[in-house]
């Protein structure tokens, strides 16, 4: 089971960015929902929660039924309600947008129903009749938790292998604390595990303490829910100076313990994605006086969500666009970043170098990807593993999703993937996004 | 500027908006504030032998988050002494000589009627309203709807009142009858100058599902009450038109029942009401709603070229006819304006589950389907359901089609054998 997380944590100073609904507020919003058929919001939800149905149940004060509808499709509906970028998923596709009417606040309604389930201790699902089959799941993050829960409903035995001592994966270690704090994620993981019959082995790193092949022998199927790997580095001089951290690594420290930020007057977060945006917002709240996001491209081309960036802007962060650090300098620890200006094509402009003060630097330029991760599991060579991992994954998924959902899901994922310019095969790497088992 | 001056059965008021006999017209202070706010008249809370009320007395229906679309009550007539009421009527009339103060009455014996009518007129009443409508409490004592449901009793008491009165007499009818016409005619025969309708509808508004008691609850019991408020408007409109369309019924009507705004008021007038009375909406929102009612009616009349109320009163009555006179060959089909459609598919489900299965989701092409549904016009029966459910104004319209058939009603079909168009959706 999970090691208890400390009560004194840096993230404890954060309060929820979006306030929760009182019953009468939920009722007003729920009653606005049109109860669309073949609803676009459900289609946009990666787990295909029947949104109109769960909202209608809130409107009729059948909140328990509402929570059941949500959890039936997505056992992590509580954390999804807090962390999903609804603006680009369900809410973004609500038909009201097309009418110029504010879309339904689906995330808040989902939170309303699922929070009540937690508060009142409602449980909905039981383990299925034992099938005699067993599945090993690597990683105790959202993907494996959700997969294991589904597998248990079907009666398969499950063992989760987690390298950390805490469970919940990125939900525990990486979610911005103004969306959800670590204790809530651990509670959720335990609520999910309470279906029973899921053996969680923490402190076990597949590929290190145990070989992948061992799992394959032991189980009828293996589910790889490892998420992404360590932060990527720029590879510039001075990057090893104290005070320079991977963003994901530093966020984890803030969520699970205390971050020493004394003497930090200027913090730089390098990158333009959502992790970078989380990073700047978090450092602001933690009291760093000057927080600057440094992105090599132009502002409109930042890959991070627009709504998240606006919120960061409102919180008072600064930004340096079309700039990139070429070196870090300081005696004994980082004191400044040497940056260069970039042109529209993200090419350095000669002679444009300048210094920026920085006692803390976060690298939020990406994480190592699935291929590297699988390789680190001691898995087969890249080429072979490509095909192998997909069949494996699908085998696990075949057990996980009921067919109807699985097909719908697959279709919409592919469409979504195409829209975002990547192939369907990418889905496996998205273990880090909890919805995508 | 249109003239809103009203004359309903000889009772005059600066505009057609009157408070109905109910809590908002319970006292002089209230009625005077209402007149200050703009109300043209008031029918005083029914006077008679003062009663003792129960607590609680009101219940309501909420629907989809909207509060009190329907309302009900189990209160009785005035609980204040007649002396106080008459003094306040007198003071009110003195301050507002041009406004209509109608006094609603309900007593038992001929002597009592004679006495109370005299005192009302002495106090300055511009008219009387005989409450033959209250469907709870008073009817158990042989008054209210007990009278309104018996045409002969109605006619007799009306004739007494007309005999004793020097001001116009309105008879307030109960909707708790299978057909309102005989009751309207009874009042007319008794000599009434006009009728008011409707009073409240016998009802149980709700049941407390945790306590197992209907509402409103008086300790551990409840009783049937009178239903009113926005939800009863369709019933009131029908009863109004049932009278105004009848060739036999000739006296004016003051329309009541579910009126919440100027649009409702216009609808009542178009079906023949020469004044309108409001109770529930005032109870829920206050006297101030009259500002918009006056302005809305004024604007409506100006935009439709009406100078006086007579020009619009009854204008929609000729268009209210029997089913057998409707043209069976008139045909419409639904059309969707693709530019307005938001793709909610409500029309698709409604037509599939509740109509004739002829609106379909558009087929997916290359993974990206348009969400604008497709109507199979050869199957659409033109029922209107899709237009009703569509959340976008004017997105679905019902468009007449020329099917080549000359108009033919059922009556003409039966008597003259006129041909009917082929049926749709009946396979
Ligand atoms: C609380 C309450 C008390 C009422 N009391 C009387 C009454 O004393 N005399 C009467 O003729 N009608 C009485 N009514 C009926 C109203 O005058 C009116 O006919 C009915 O409410 C329908 O109009 P509405 O839909 O605008 O409320 C009462 C209605 C309510 C809600
Ligand atoms: S699209 Fe919007 S209105 Fe329609 S069901 Fe979903 S949330 Fe409700
Ligand atoms: S008018 Fe009726 S039958 Fe025609 S498409 Fe609409 S719902 Fe269907
Ligand atoms: S109900 Fe109206 S908006 Fe919705 S799909 Fe049908 S036509 Fe379009």
GROMACS .gro file of C-alpha atoms in nm, chain A residues 31 34-40 43 95-96 98-99 411 415 418, chain B residues 64-65 342-346 349 361 364 367-368 371 391-393:
model
   32
   31UNK     CA    1  -3.094   2.254  -1.557
   34UNK     CA    2  -3.004   2.058  -2.315
   35UNK     CA    3  -2.966   1.681  -2.269
   36UNK     CA    4  -2.833   1.650  -2.620
   37UNK     CA    5  -2.849   1.322  -2.802
   38UNK     CA    6  -2.527   1.170  -2.935
   39UNK     CA    7  -2.387   1.458  -2.737
   40UNK     CA    8  -2.069   1.626  -2.857
   43UNK     CA    9  -1.776   1.241  -2.774
   95UNK     CA   10  -2.337   2.292  -2.836
   96UNK     CA   11  -2.403   2.612  -2.647
   98UNK     CA   12  -2.228   2.745  -3.127
   99UNK     CA   13  -2.516   2.954  -2.997
  411UNK     CA   14  -1.242   0.597  -3.325
  415UNK     CA   15  -0.983   1.136  -3.500
  418UNK     CA   16  -0.529   1.315  -3.643
  501UNK     CA   17  -3.640   2.217  -1.442
  502UNK     CA   18  -3.505   2.474  -1.205
  779UNK     CA   19  -2.612   2.386  -3.317
  780UNK     CA   20  -2.621   2.011  -3.366
  781UNK     CA   21  -2.777   1.911  -3.036
  782UNK     CA   22  -2.984   1.633  -3.202
  783UNK     CA   23  -3.281   1.702  -2.977
  786UNK     CA   24  -3.458   1.198  -3.060
  798UNK     CA   25  -2.853   1.216  -3.803
  801UNK     CA   26  -2.045   1.050  -4.128
  804UNK     CA   27  -1.492   1.077  -4.003
  805UNK     CA   28  -1.627   1.428  -3.981
  808UNK     CA   29  -2.426   1.766  -3.697
  828UNK     CA   30  -3.336   2.523  -2.849
  829UNK     CA   31  -3.242   2.770  -3.123
  830UNK     CA   32  -3.505   3.031  -3.208
   0.00000   0.00000   0.00000
